[in-house]
CSV table of C-alpha atoms in Angstrom, one decimal:
chain,number,residue,atom,x,y,z
A,5,UNK,CA,0.0,0.0,0.0
A,6,UNK,CA,1.4,3.4,-0.9
A,7,UNK,CA,2.1,5.9,1.9
A,8,UNK,CA,0.5,9.3,2.3
A,9,UNK,CA,3.3,11.1,0.5
A,10,UNK,CA,2.3,9.3,-2.7
A,11,UNK,CA,-1.4,9.8,-2.5
A,12,UNK,CA,-1.2,13.2,-4.3
A,13,UNK,CA,0.0,11.4,-7.4
A,14,UNK,CA,-3.1,9.2,-7.8
A,15,UNK,CA,-5.2,9.6,-10.9
A,16,UNK,CA,-8.8,9.8,-9.6
A,17,UNK,CA,-10.4,8.5,-12.8
A,18,UNK,CA,-8.2,5.5,-13.0
A,19,UNK,CA,-8.7,4.8,-9.3
A,20,UNK,CA,-12.5,4.9,-9.7
A,21,UNK,CA,-12.3,2.5,-12.7
A,22,UNK,CA,-10.2,0.0,-10.8
A,23,UNK,CA,-12.6,0.3,-7.8
A,24,UNK,CA,-15.5,-0.7,-10.1
A,25,UNK,CA,-13.6,-3.6,-11.6
A,26,UNK,CA,-12.6,-4.8,-8.1
A,27,UNK,CA,-16.3,-4.9,-7.1
A,28,UNK,CA,-16.6,-8.0,-9.2
A,29,UNK,CA,-15.6,-11.4,-7.8
A,30,UNK,CA,-16.7,-14.9,-7.1
A,31,UNK,CA,-19.7,-13.6,-5.1
A,32,UNK,CA,-20.5,-10.8,-7.6
A,33,UNK,CA,-20.0,-12.1,-11.1
A,34,UNK,CA,-23.0,-10.2,-12.6
A,35,UNK,CA,-24.2,-6.9,-11.2
A,36,UNK,CA,-26.8,-4.4,-12.2
A,37,UNK,CA,-25.7,-0.7,-12.2
A,38,UNK,CA,-27.6,-0.1,-9.0
A,39,UNK,CA,-25.8,-3.1,-7.3
A,40,UNK,CA,-22.5,-1.9,-8.6
A,41,UNK,CA,-23.1,1.6,-7.4
A,42,UNK,CA,-23.9,0.4,-3.9
A,43,UNK,CA,-20.6,-1.5,-3.7
A,44,UNK,CA,-18.4,1.5,-4.6
A,45,UNK,CA,-17.8,4.8,-2.9
A,46,UNK,CA,-18.5,7.4,-5.6
A,47,UNK,CA,-21.3,9.6,-6.8
A,48,UNK,CA,-23.9,7.9,-9.0
A,49,UNK,CA,-23.2,10.2,-12.0
A,50,UNK,CA,-19.5,9.4,-11.7
A,51,UNK,CA,-20.1,5.7,-11.4
A,52,UNK,CA,-22.3,5.8,-14.5
A,53,UNK,CA,-19.5,7.6,-16.6
A,54,UNK,CA,-16.9,5.1,-15.4
A,55,UNK,CA,-19.1,2.1,-16.2
A,56,UNK,CA,-19.7,3.6,-19.7
A,57,UNK,CA,-16.0,4.1,-20.2
A,58,UNK,CA,-15.1,0.5,-19.1
A,59,UNK,CA,-17.8,-1.0,-21.3
A,60,UNK,CA,-16.5,1.0,-24.3
A,61,UNK,CA,-13.0,-0.2,-23.7
A,62,UNK,CA,-14.0,-3.9,-23.3
A,63,UNK,CA,-13.3,-4.2,-19.6
A,64,UNK,CA,-17.0,-4.6,-18.8
A,65,UNK,CA,-19.7,-6.4,-20.8
A,66,UNK,CA,-23.4,-5.6,-20.6
A,67,UNK,CA,-26.0,-8.4,-20.8
A,68,UNK,CA,-29.0,-6.7,-22.5
A,69,UNK,CA,-31.4,-9.4,-21.4
A,70,UNK,CA,-30.7,-9.1,-17.7
A,71,UNK,CA,-29.4,-5.5,-17.8
A,72,UNK,CA,-26.3,-6.6,-15.8
A,73,UNK,CA,-22.6,-6.1,-16.2
A,74,UNK,CA,-19.8,-8.6,-15.9
A,75,UNK,CA,-16.0,-8.5,-16.4
A,76,UNK,CA,-15.1,-8.2,-20.1
A,77,UNK,CA,-12.6,-10.0,-22.2
A,78,UNK,CA,-9.9,-7.3,-21.9
A,79,UNK,CA,-9.7,-8.0,-18.1
A,80,UNK,CA,-9.1,-11.7,-19.0
A,81,UNK,CA,-6.6,-10.8,-21.6
A,82,UNK,CA,-4.5,-8.7,-19.2
A,83,UNK,CA,-4.7,-11.5,-16.7
A,84,UNK,CA,-3.7,-14.2,-19.1
A,85,UNK,CA,-0.8,-12.2,-20.5
A,86,UNK,CA,0.5,-11.8,-16.9
A,87,UNK,CA,-0.1,-15.5,-16.2
A,88,UNK,CA,1.8,-16.5,-19.4
A,89,UNK,CA,4.8,-14.5,-18.1
A,90,UNK,CA,5.0,-16.6,-14.9
A,91,UNK,CA,7.3,-19.6,-14.6
A,92,UNK,CA,5.7,-22.8,-13.4
A,93,UNK,CA,8.5,-23.2,-10.7
A,94,UNK,CA,7.8,-19.6,-9.6
A,95,UNK,CA,4.1,-20.2,-8.9
A,96,UNK,CA,4.6,-23.8,-7.8
A,97,UNK,CA,7.2,-23.4,-5.1
A,98,UNK,CA,4.9,-21.9,-2.4
A,99,UNK,CA,2.2,-24.4,-3.3
A,100,UNK,CA,4.4,-27.4,-2.8
A,101,UNK,CA,5.6,-25.9,0.5
A,102,UNK,CA,2.0,-25.8,1.6
A,103,UNK,CA,1.6,-29.4,0.3
A,104,UNK,CA,4.6,-30.5,2.4
A,105,UNK,CA,3.1,-28.8,5.5
A,106,UNK,CA,-0.4,-30.4,5.2
A,107,UNK,CA,0.8,-33.8,4.0
A,108,UNK,CA,4.0,-34.0,6.1
A,109,UNK,CA,5.7,-35.5,3.0
A,110,UNK,CA,8.5,-34.3,0.8
A,111,UNK,CA,7.0,-32.7,-2.2
A,112,UNK,CA,8.2,-32.1,-5.8
A,113,UNK,CA,7.4,-30.3,-9.0
A,114,UNK,CA,8.8,-31.7,-12.3
A,115,UNK,CA,8.5,-31.1,-16.0
A,116,UNK,CA,9.4,-33.2,-19.1
A,117,UNK,CA,12.3,-32.4,-21.4
A,118,UNK,CA,12.3,-35.0,-24.2
A,119,UNK,CA,12.9,-38.4,-22.6
A,120,UNK,CA,13.8,-37.0,-19.2
A,121,UNK,CA,11.9,-35.5,-16.3
A,122,UNK,CA,13.6,-32.5,-14.6
A,123,UNK,CA,12.9,-31.6,-11.0
A,124,UNK,CA,12.3,-27.9,-10.9
A,125,UNK,CA,11.2,-27.4,-7.3
A,126,UNK,CA,11.2,-29.5,-4.2
A,127,UNK,CA,10.8,-29.2,-0.4
A,128,UNK,CA,11.7,-31.8,2.3
A,129,UNK,CA,9.5,-32.9,5.1
A,130,UNK,CA,10.9,-32.4,8.6
A,131,UNK,CA,12.8,-35.5,9.7
A,132,UNK,CA,12.4,-37.2,6.4
A,133,UNK,CA,14.6,-40.3,5.9
A,134,UNK,CA,14.2,-40.2,2.2
A,135,UNK,CA,17.2,-38.9,0.3
A,136,UNK,CA,16.0,-35.8,-1.7
A,137,UNK,CA,16.7,-35.3,-5.4
A,138,UNK,CA,18.3,-31.9,-6.2
A,139,UNK,CA,16.6,-29.2,-8.3
A,140,UNK,CA,17.8,-29.9,-11.9
A,141,UNK,CA,18.1,-33.7,-11.4
A,142,UNK,CA,17.1,-35.6,-14.6
A,143,UNK,CA,15.6,-39.1,-14.7
A,144,UNK,CA,14.3,-41.2,-17.6
A,145,UNK,CA,10.7,-40.3,-18.2
A,146,UNK,CA,9.6,-43.9,-18.7
A,147,UNK,CA,11.2,-45.1,-15.4
A,148,UNK,CA,9.3,-42.8,-13.0
A,149,UNK,CA,5.7,-42.3,-11.9
A,150,UNK,CA,6.2,-38.6,-12.5
A,151,UNK,CA,7.3,-39.3,-16.1
A,152,UNK,CA,4.3,-41.6,-16.8
A,153,UNK,CA,2.0,-38.8,-15.8
A,154,UNK,CA,3.8,-36.3,-18.0
A,155,UNK,CA,3.6,-38.8,-20.9
A,156,UNK,CA,-0.3,-38.7,-20.7
A,157,UNK,CA,-0.2,-35.5,-22.7
A,158,UNK,CA,1.3,-37.2,-25.8
A,159,UNK,CA,-0.7,-38.5,-28.8
A,160,UNK,CA,0.2,-42.0,-30.0
A,161,UNK,CA,2.2,-40.5,-32.9
A,162,UNK,CA,4.2,-38.2,-30.6
A,163,UNK,CA,4.8,-41.1,-28.2
A,164,UNK,CA,6.2,-43.3,-30.9
A,165,UNK,CA,8.3,-40.4,-32.2
A,166,UNK,CA,9.7,-40.0,-28.6
A,167,UNK,CA,10.3,-43.8,-28.4
A,168,UNK,CA,10.9,-45.0,-32.0
A,169,UNK,CA,12.0,-48.5,-31.0
A,170,UNK,CA,9.9,-51.3,-29.6
A,171,UNK,CA,12.5,-51.9,-26.8
A,172,UNK,CA,12.8,-49.0,-24.4
A,173,UNK,CA,16.2,-47.7,-23.5
A,174,UNK,CA,17.9,-48.3,-20.1
A,175,UNK,CA,18.7,-51.1,-17.7
A,176,UNK,CA,17.1,-49.9,-14.5
A,177,UNK,CA,16.0,-52.9,-12.4
A,178,UNK,CA,12.2,-53.4,-12.6
A,179,UNK,CA,11.7,-50.9,-15.4
A,180,UNK,CA,9.4,-51.6,-18.4
A,181,UNK,CA,11.3,-52.5,-21.6
A,182,UNK,CA,8.3,-52.9,-24.0
A,183,UNK,CA,7.1,-49.7,-25.6
A,184,UNK,CA,3.5,-51.0,-26.1
A,185,UNK,CA,3.3,-52.0,-22.4
A,186,UNK,CA,4.4,-48.5,-21.4
A,187,UNK,CA,1.8,-46.9,-23.8
A,188,UNK,CA,-1.0,-49.0,-22.3
A,189,UNK,CA,0.1,-48.1,-18.8
A,190,UNK,CA,0.2,-44.4,-19.6
A,191,UNK,CA,-3.3,-44.6,-21.1
A,192,UNK,CA,-4.5,-46.2,-17.8
A,193,UNK,CA,-2.8,-43.4,-15.9
A,194,UNK,CA,-4.5,-40.8,-18.1
A,195,UNK,CA,-7.9,-42.3,-17.5
A,196,UNK,CA,-7.3,-42.5,-13.8
A,197,UNK,CA,-6.0,-39.0,-13.6
A,198,UNK,CA,-3.1,-39.7,-11.2
A,199,UNK,CA,-0.3,-42.2,-10.6
A,200,UNK,CA,0.6,-44.0,-7.4
A,201,UNK,CA,3.7,-46.0,-8.0
A,202,UNK,CA,6.9,-47.4,-6.4
A,203,UNK,CA,10.2,-45.9,-7.6
A,204,UNK,CA,12.4,-47.9,-9.8
A,205,UNK,CA,15.4,-46.0,-8.5
A,206,UNK,CA,14.8,-46.2,-4.7
A,207,UNK,CA,13.3,-49.4,-3.4
A,208,UNK,CA,10.5,-48.9,-0.8
A,209,UNK,CA,9.6,-45.4,-1.9
A,210,UNK,CA,6.2,-44.6,-3.4
A,211,UNK,CA,5.0,-41.5,-5.2
A,212,UNK,CA,1.5,-39.9,-5.5
A,213,UNK,CA,1.5,-37.9,-8.7
A,214,UNK,CA,-1.1,-35.5,-10.2
A,215,UNK,CA,-0.8,-33.4,-13.4
A,216,UNK,CA,-0.6,-29.6,-13.7
A,217,UNK,CA,-2.3,-28.1,-16.7
A,218,UNK,CA,-1.7,-24.8,-18.5
A,219,UNK,CA,-4.3,-22.6,-20.1
A,220,UNK,CA,-4.1,-24.6,-23.3
A,221,UNK,CA,-5.2,-27.7,-21.4
A,222,UNK,CA,-1.8,-29.4,-21.8
A,223,UNK,CA,0.0,-31.3,-19.1
A,224,UNK,CA,2.9,-28.9,-18.4
A,225,UNK,CA,4.2,-30.3,-15.1
A,226,UNK,CA,3.4,-32.7,-12.3
A,227,UNK,CA,3.2,-32.5,-8.5
A,228,UNK,CA,4.2,-35.4,-6.3
A,229,UNK,CA,4.8,-36.4,-2.8
A,230,UNK,CA,7.3,-39.1,-1.7
A,231,UNK,CA,6.7,-41.5,1.2
A,232,UNK,CA,8.1,-44.8,2.3
A,233,UNK,CA,5.7,-47.4,0.9
A,234,UNK,CA,5.1,-49.1,4.2
A,235,UNK,CA,4.1,-45.7,5.7
A,236,UNK,CA,1.0,-45.1,3.7
A,237,UNK,CA,-1.8,-46.5,5.8
A,238,UNK,CA,-4.9,-47.2,3.6
A,239,UNK,CA,-6.9,-44.8,5.7
A,240,UNK,CA,-4.4,-42.0,4.8
A,241,UNK,CA,-4.0,-42.7,1.2
A,242,UNK,CA,-7.3,-41.0,0.1
A,243,UNK,CA,-6.4,-37.9,2.2
A,244,UNK,CA,-2.9,-37.7,0.7
A,245,UNK,CA,-4.2,-38.1,-2.8
A,246,UNK,CA,-6.7,-35.3,-2.2
A,247,UNK,CA,-3.9,-33.0,-0.9
A,248,UNK,CA,-1.7,-33.6,-4.0
A,249,UNK,CA,-4.7,-33.1,-6.3
A,250,UNK,CA,-5.6,-29.8,-4.7
A,251,UNK,CA,-2.0,-28.6,-5.0
A,252,UNK,CA,-1.9,-29.5,-8.7
A,253,UNK,CA,-5.2,-27.9,-9.3
A,254,UNK,CA,-4.0,-24.7,-7.5
A,255,UNK,CA,-0.9,-24.4,-9.7
A,256,UNK,CA,-3.0,-25.2,-12.8
A,257,UNK,CA,-5.3,-22.3,-11.8
A,258,UNK,CA,-2.3,-19.9,-11.5
A,259,UNK,CA,-1.2,-20.9,-15.0
A,260,UNK,CA,-4.6,-20.0,-16.4
A,261,UNK,CA,-6.2,-23.5,-16.7
A,262,UNK,CA,-10.0,-23.5,-16.6
A,263,UNK,CA,-11.3,-27.0,-15.9
A,264,UNK,CA,-14.4,-28.3,-17.6
A,265,UNK,CA,-16.2,-28.0,-14.3
A,266,UNK,CA,-15.4,-24.3,-13.9
């Protein structure tokens, strides 16, 4: 908030326009002029002129049938252009910190780069006995639960271009070597909407993984928590899944994703 010394530099007309725009929200998506005027502190004639200006510039839209106003596309355009400038790690770091706090599990954010996943953010749970991967660590996409979730965004043609041979690369114990088997597993993951799997790289460690979507509805990242497999009581599994899902949904929202249910 600006201090009193800066108040003299305010532009009154701009301030009034922003006050009107800020009157809209989840509880006030559509407002008549009378309702809008009651929510802002300005003379009625002034409010009317500001509304007319905002409508003319595309920041408000009028519904002729209900005689109400709602936020216009230019508000969304400004918001989306800002969102597009944000880095997924930048918006995701505080979210996975919250996830760590509520789940008491080490939490990660990862993206895909070709055949690898890259960890771009991570936080450790207090007293965790699990060795943490470092930011920037790369692992084969087909050998991790996080990678499988990232692969759900690919078409069959893109998948086969990524893995042109029937036998998958690598010699990690327990990994899949058959391309078709991996494709079928990825399709099951996609239909389920999440992955719970044991790590090929660290025995006894399980991940719960959910996708992060961008505004074009593409899987742009994944959120996961790590726990020792024997320490996930069945009663807690649903709660932990829900916490990871909420974190992924929150980051998706920050990136401009609008779900079908919105």
